[in-house]
Amino acid sequence: MDAVIIVGAGPVGLALALALARNEVPSTVLDEGTGVSPESPRTVVLGGETAAFLARIGYTRVVSDSARWDAFTVWRRRAEVLRLPLDAEPVLHLAQHRLQRGLRDAVAATPLIRLLPRHQVVELAQDRDGVSVRTDSAGQDAWWHGSHLVGCDGARSTVRRLLKVRFPGRPTVDRHAVATVRVDLPFPGEARLHREPPWRGDREASARPLPDGLWRLDWRLPPGRPQPTEPVDPHATWPGIVTGDTLLTRVTSALTGWCGELPPHQLLAAADHTYQQRLAARFRTGRCFLAGDAAHLHGALGMQNLADGLRDADNLAWRLALAWHLPPTGDRADRALLDGYEAERRGAVGARLRAVDQAMPLLRPLRGWAETRRSLFSGSFRKHAPLLADGQLGTGRFGGAPAYPAAPSGVAPRVPEQRGSGRGTALTEQLPATAPGVLVPDLPVVTADGASETLRARLGGPFLLVLVAPGAAVWSAEHWLGAGLMPRLADLATALPVPTEVLVTDAYPGAAPHTVLLIRPDGHLLGTTPGLHPETLHALTAPLTPKPGLEQERTR
């Protein structure tokens, strides 16, 4: 079968290619750019879930390239309003060019990925057998054929335009000036958001540590810039906004306010970010898909659009891998498998956009006497400060892992086209760990060969059958592999219609001993059974596809 075509070699496109390669699916990545990842003030905040995804697809230095935050604090004027220690779940912060370079290095070491720079897509056609793309490379036309195509080509997506998919939304929700500064601040390891700081000129400023003594500084800008009618690059630099005296004044005022006097510092980069809220009307058109900035834009209140783009890649990769390797039982089953990507991911992002619309009046202060009166009498800022932390940390309604609505095939109810929809999408942290659709927690597991591992490290390949067996961590593999449910569970794994691996864990939150968990490759729980119930597990996986022999998979 032809390779999957990926248009765009940003972090989402590269991550998708690596996730497909983990499932032995080849891909051709068409990059309009030069293949260089220049330094910029753009940065990425990663939670444990997204950091683990990047590590398992090949970006092994994700932790060493990042700064780990010890705490997140919110200040108002001269008082600390909120402090959140971050020792339980790590939060990593790194420059986006480091992330992209790390992913490119992993791609270069993967024979299944063909990365082609300076290839601009100009035409697209598809039929029931595949997708054809015409590219222009230095005046030379070429046609590329693939089994499927994924547009990861950013806010101005050519793929989205060729598919005639609408991209409605709000062109300006938040504006920030951003700078990368080398400086020593008196709160090392702490990310700080400061509302109404005591120095003049700024209404909101934040400082977030990066590796190597660098900090990302942000200032929320007042409204007033003309609103574009078309999608723009959410990370574009707009001359005249953050250059010259205006930027230097912001930098020196903030550093002096935090340090008591102006410390030695070096300004390395700056930009003006205009954050939009947009949601593509469709994420799938036949054999073509949209992911990342091509499918959605958000970033107000500190939200991480890239984290949702990586979730797109994780969700889509296992579906495409099944469709690529395993012949479907029919068009209906194939549609159910692949339609699940749009239903789940569009619903999750739509819920985030709706949450921002609801929270913005609470978190963006009014001006004049109305603001003063609210500050004096209602205490609303202190009450709603945790929402600001959700945006910055990738937790809660603004960034937490979604729990997809449960269905045996993994297909959620279809989401309406209106932006901000997604009422059926809950958060993993709001549901018990045994609820179908939640992202499973990371925990120690033992593989069938007796090796100790973590659950998140085993994701991304086959489906996982995990048996809750107290004492498994201290037993020898020779003891438990032939005891209890294990022999029948191993036989069942080979009989299920999807590739499956058996693991054992000592305990799982809310699950009794001898519970069997069925987990998707992206870490979301398909379902549980009390003991071994083959008919239930078959019912959960049967709507996907049948499973041929391994050699048949590899020779298609």
Coordinates of C-alpha atoms in Angstrom, one line a residue, residues 126-440:
Q126 CA -8.7 11.6 -4.2
D127 CA -10.7 8.5 -5.0
R128 CA -11.7 5.3 -3.2
D129 CA -8.2 3.9 -3.6
G130 CA -6.0 6.7 -2.5
V131 CA -4.9 10.4 -2.7
S132 CA -2.8 12.1 -5.3
V133 CA -0.9 15.4 -4.7
R134 CA 0.9 17.6 -7.1
T135 CA 3.8 19.7 -5.8
D136 CA 5.9 22.5 -7.1
S137 CA 9.6 22.3 -6.1
A138 CA 11.8 25.0 -7.5
G139 CA 9.6 25.1 -10.7
Q140 CA 9.5 21.3 -11.0
D141 CA 6.1 19.6 -10.8
A142 CA 5.8 16.2 -9.3
W143 CA 2.9 13.9 -8.4
W144 CA 2.8 11.9 -5.1
H145 CA 0.4 9.1 -4.4
G146 CA -0.7 8.0 -0.9
S147 CA -3.2 5.9 0.9
H148 CA -4.4 8.9 3.0
L149 CA -3.4 12.5 3.4
V150 CA -3.1 14.7 6.5
G151 CA -2.9 18.4 6.3
C152 CA -0.6 19.7 9.1
D153 CA 0.3 22.8 7.2
G154 CA -0.7 25.5 9.7
A155 CA -3.2 28.3 10.0
R156 CA -3.1 29.2 6.3
S157 CA -3.5 25.5 5.3
T158 CA -3.3 24.8 1.6
V159 CA -4.9 21.4 2.2
R160 CA -7.9 22.9 4.0
R161 CA -8.3 25.4 1.1
L162 CA -8.1 22.7 -1.6
L163 CA -10.7 20.6 0.4
K164 CA -12.9 23.7 0.6
V165 CA -13.3 23.3 4.4
R166 CA -14.6 26.4 6.2
F167 CA -12.5 27.8 9.1
P168 CA -14.8 30.1 11.0
G169 CA -14.1 31.8 14.3
R170 CA -12.9 34.9 16.0
P171 CA -9.8 36.6 14.4
T172 CA -8.6 38.4 17.6
V173 CA -9.2 37.1 21.1
D174 CA -5.9 38.0 22.8
R175 CA -2.8 39.9 21.9
H176 CA 0.6 39.5 23.7
A177 CA 4.1 40.9 23.3
V178 CA 6.6 38.1 23.9
A179 CA 10.3 38.3 24.6
T180 CA 13.1 35.8 25.3
V181 CA 15.5 37.3 27.9
R182 CA 18.6 35.9 29.6
V183 CA 18.4 37.0 33.2
D184 CA 18.5 35.8 36.8
L185 CA 15.1 36.3 38.4
P186 CA 14.6 36.0 42.2
F187 CA 12.1 33.1 41.8
P188 CA 14.1 30.4 39.9
G189 CA 12.0 27.4 38.7
E190 CA 8.8 29.3 39.3
A191 CA 6.4 30.4 36.5
R192 CA 4.6 33.7 37.5
L193 CA 1.6 35.5 36.2
H194 CA 1.3 39.0 37.5
R195 CA -2.0 40.9 37.1
E196 CA -2.0 44.7 37.6
P197 CA 1.7 44.8 38.6
P198 CA 2.9 47.7 40.8
W199 CA 4.9 49.3 38.0
R200 CA 3.3 51.6 35.5
G201 CA 2.3 50.7 31.9
D202 CA 1.4 47.0 32.2
R203 CA -1.9 45.4 33.0
E204 CA -0.6 41.8 33.0
A205 CA 2.9 40.4 32.7
S206 CA 4.2 36.9 33.1
A207 CA 7.6 35.1 33.4
R208 CA 8.2 31.5 32.6
P209 CA 11.6 29.8 33.0
L210 CA 13.4 28.1 30.1
P211 CA 16.6 26.1 30.1
D212 CA 20.1 27.7 30.1
G213 CA 19.1 30.8 32.2
L214 CA 16.5 32.0 29.7
W215 CA 13.0 33.3 30.5
R216 CA 10.0 33.9 28.3
L217 CA 8.3 37.2 29.3
D218 CA 4.8 38.0 28.1
W219 CA 2.7 41.2 28.3
R220 CA -1.0 41.3 27.5
L221 CA -1.5 44.1 25.0
P222 CA -4.6 46.3 25.0
P223 CA -7.2 45.7 22.2
G224 CA -7.3 48.0 19.2
R225 CA -5.2 46.4 16.4
P226 CA -7.2 46.0 13.2
Q227 CA -8.8 42.6 13.0
P228 CA -7.9 40.5 10.0
T229 CA -10.7 38.8 8.1
E230 CA -8.6 35.7 7.1
P231 CA -6.7 33.3 9.3
V232 CA -3.1 34.5 10.1
D233 CA -0.1 32.8 11.5
P234 CA -0.8 32.9 15.2
H235 CA 2.9 33.4 15.9
A236 CA 3.5 36.2 13.3
T237 CA 5.8 39.1 14.2
W238 CA 4.2 42.5 13.6
P239 CA 6.8 45.3 13.3
G240 CA 6.4 48.4 15.4
I241 CA 4.5 46.6 18.2
V242 CA 7.3 45.1 20.2
T243 CA 10.4 46.9 18.9
G244 CA 12.3 50.0 20.0
D245 CA 11.5 52.0 23.1
T246 CA 8.1 50.3 23.8
L247 CA 9.6 46.9 24.2
L248 CA 12.6 48.0 26.1
T249 CA 10.4 49.9 28.5
R250 CA 8.3 46.8 29.1
V251 CA 11.4 44.6 29.7
T252 CA 13.1 47.0 32.1
S253 CA 9.9 47.8 34.0
A254 CA 9.1 44.2 34.6
L255 CA 12.6 43.1 35.5
T256 CA 13.0 46.1 37.9
G257 CA 9.6 45.4 39.5
W258 CA 10.4 41.8 40.1
C259 CA 14.0 42.3 41.2
G260 CA 13.9 45.6 43.0
E261 CA 16.5 47.0 40.6
L262 CA 17.3 46.4 37.0
P263 CA 19.5 43.2 36.8
P264 CA 22.0 42.4 34.1
H265 CA 20.0 41.0 31.2
Q266 CA 20.2 40.2 27.5
L267 CA 17.2 40.5 25.1
L268 CA 17.4 37.7 22.5
A269 CA 14.1 37.7 20.6
A270 CA 10.7 39.3 20.6
A271 CA 7.3 39.0 18.8
D272 CA 3.7 40.1 18.9
H273 CA 1.3 37.1 19.1
T274 CA -2.3 37.6 18.0
Y275 CA -4.4 34.7 19.3
Q276 CA -7.4 33.5 17.4
Q277 CA -10.2 31.1 18.0
R278 CA -11.1 29.0 14.9
L279 CA -12.4 25.5 14.4
A280 CA -12.5 23.8 11.0
A281 CA -16.0 22.8 9.9
R282 CA -14.7 19.3 9.2
F283 CA -11.5 17.4 10.2
R284 CA -12.1 14.7 7.6
T285 CA -13.0 14.7 3.9
G286 CA -12.8 11.2 2.4
R287 CA -9.2 10.0 2.7
C288 CA -8.0 13.5 3.8
F289 CA -7.7 14.8 7.3
L290 CA -6.7 18.1 9.1
A291 CA -4.6 18.3 12.2
G292 CA -3.0 20.9 14.4
D293 CA -3.2 24.6 13.4
A294 CA -4.8 23.6 10.1
A295 CA -7.8 22.2 12.1
H296 CA -8.0 24.6 15.1
L297 CA -6.5 27.7 16.6
H298 CA -6.7 28.7 20.2
G299 CA -4.3 30.3 22.7
A300 CA -6.2 32.8 24.7
L301 CA -5.6 32.7 28.5
G302 CA -2.4 30.8 28.0
M303 CA -3.9 27.8 26.3
Q304 CA -1.6 25.4 24.4
N305 CA -2.8 24.8 20.8
L306 CA 0.3 22.7 20.1
A307 CA -0.6 20.3 22.9
D308 CA -4.0 19.7 21.2
G309 CA -2.2 19.3 17.9
L310 CA -0.1 16.5 19.4
R311 CA -3.3 14.9 20.7
D312 CA -4.6 15.0 17.1
A313 CA -1.5 13.1 15.9
D314 CA -1.8 10.5 18.7
N315 CA -5.5 10.0 18.1
L316 CA -5.2 9.8 14.3
A317 CA -2.0 7.6 14.1
W318 CA -3.5 4.4 15.5
R319 CA -6.6 4.8 13.3
L320 CA -4.6 5.2 10.1
A321 CA -2.3 2.3 11.2
L322 CA -5.3 0.0 11.5
A323 CA -6.8 1.2 8.2
W324 CA -3.4 0.8 6.5
H325 CA -2.5 -2.6 7.9
L326 CA -5.8 -4.4 8.3
P327 CA -8.4 -4.9 5.5
P328 CA -11.7 -3.6 6.7
T329 CA -14.8 -5.7 7.1
G330 CA -16.5 -3.2 4.8
D331 CA -16.8 0.5 4.0
R332 CA -19.1 1.0 7.0
A333 CA -16.5 -0.4 9.5
D334 CA -13.7 1.7 7.8
R335 CA -15.8 4.8 8.1
A336 CA -16.6 4.2 11.7
L337 CA -12.9 3.8 12.5
L338 CA -11.7 6.9 10.7
D339 CA -14.7 9.1 11.5
G340 CA -13.9 8.7 15.2
Y341 CA -11.0 11.0 14.8
E342 CA -13.1 14.0 13.7
A343 CA -15.8 13.2 16.3
E344 CA -13.5 13.0 19.2
R345 CA -10.9 15.6 18.4
R346 CA -13.3 18.2 17.0
G347 CA -15.5 17.7 20.0
A348 CA -12.7 18.1 22.5
V349 CA -11.3 21.3 20.9
G350 CA -14.8 22.7 20.5
A351 CA -15.4 22.3 24.2
R352 CA -12.2 24.2 25.0
L353 CA -13.3 27.1 22.7
R354 CA -16.6 27.2 24.4
A355 CA -14.9 27.2 27.9
V356 CA -12.9 30.2 26.9
D357 CA -16.0 32.1 25.7
Q358 CA -17.6 31.4 29.1
A359 CA -14.5 32.3 31.2
M360 CA -13.2 35.4 29.3
P361 CA -15.6 37.9 31.0
L362 CA -14.5 36.5 34.4
L363 CA -10.8 36.7 33.7
R364 CA -10.4 39.9 31.6
P365 CA -10.9 42.8 34.0
L366 CA -13.2 45.7 33.2
R367 CA -11.8 49.2 33.2
G368 CA -12.5 52.2 35.4
W369 CA -14.8 52.3 38.4
A370 CA -16.5 49.0 37.5
E371 CA -13.1 47.2 37.8
T372 CA -12.3 49.0 41.1
R373 CA -15.7 48.2 42.6
R374 CA -15.3 44.5 41.6
S375 CA -11.8 44.4 43.1
L376 CA -12.9 45.9 46.4
F377 CA -16.1 44.1 47.0
S378 CA -16.4 40.8 45.1
G379 CA -13.0 39.1 45.4
S380 CA -13.7 37.6 42.0
F381 CA -10.1 37.6 40.8
R382 CA -8.9 35.4 43.7
K383 CA -11.9 33.1 43.1
H384 CA -11.2 32.7 39.4
A385 CA -7.3 32.7 39.6
P386 CA -7.2 28.8 39.2
L387 CA -8.7 29.2 35.7
L388 CA -5.6 31.3 34.8
A389 CA -3.5 28.4 36.0
D390 CA -5.4 25.9 33.9
G391 CA -4.6 27.8 30.7
Q392 CA -0.9 28.2 31.6
L393 CA -0.4 24.6 32.8
G394 CA -2.6 22.7 30.3
T395 CA -5.0 21.5 33.0
G396 CA -8.7 21.7 33.6
R397 CA -11.2 22.9 31.0
F398 CA -8.5 24.9 29.1
G399 CA -6.0 22.1 28.6
G400 CA -6.7 18.9 30.5
A401 CA -6.8 15.5 28.7
P402 CA -10.3 14.9 27.3
A403 CA -12.4 11.9 28.1
Y404 CA -13.9 10.9 24.8
P405 CA -17.6 9.8 24.8
A406 CA -17.6 6.0 25.0
A407 CA -18.7 3.8 22.1
P408 CA -17.5 0.3 21.2
S409 CA -15.9 1.4 18.0
G410 CA -14.3 4.5 19.6
V411 CA -16.6 6.8 17.7
A412 CA -18.2 9.7 19.6
P413 CA -21.4 11.3 18.6
R414 CA -21.0 13.6 15.6
V415 CA -20.2 17.2 16.6
P416 CA -22.3 20.0 15.1
E417 CA -20.4 22.4 12.9
Q418 CA -20.9 25.5 15.1
R419 CA -17.6 26.7 16.7
G420 CA -17.5 26.0 20.4
S421 CA -19.6 23.0 20.4
G422 CA -18.6 19.7 22.1
R423 CA -20.9 19.6 25.0
G424 CA -20.5 15.8 25.3
T425 CA -16.8 16.0 25.9
A426 CA -15.8 15.6 29.5
L427 CA -12.4 15.8 31.2
T428 CA -10.4 12.8 32.3
E429 CA -9.9 14.4 35.7
Q430 CA -13.6 14.7 36.3
L431 CA -14.3 11.0 35.8
P432 CA -13.2 7.9 37.6
A433 CA -10.2 6.2 36.2
T434 CA -12.3 3.2 35.2
A435 CA -14.8 5.2 33.1
P436 CA -14.7 4.4 29.4
G437 CA -13.0 7.1 27.4
V438 CA -10.7 8.5 30.0
L439 CA -7.0 8.8 29.6
V440 CA -5.5 6.1 31.8

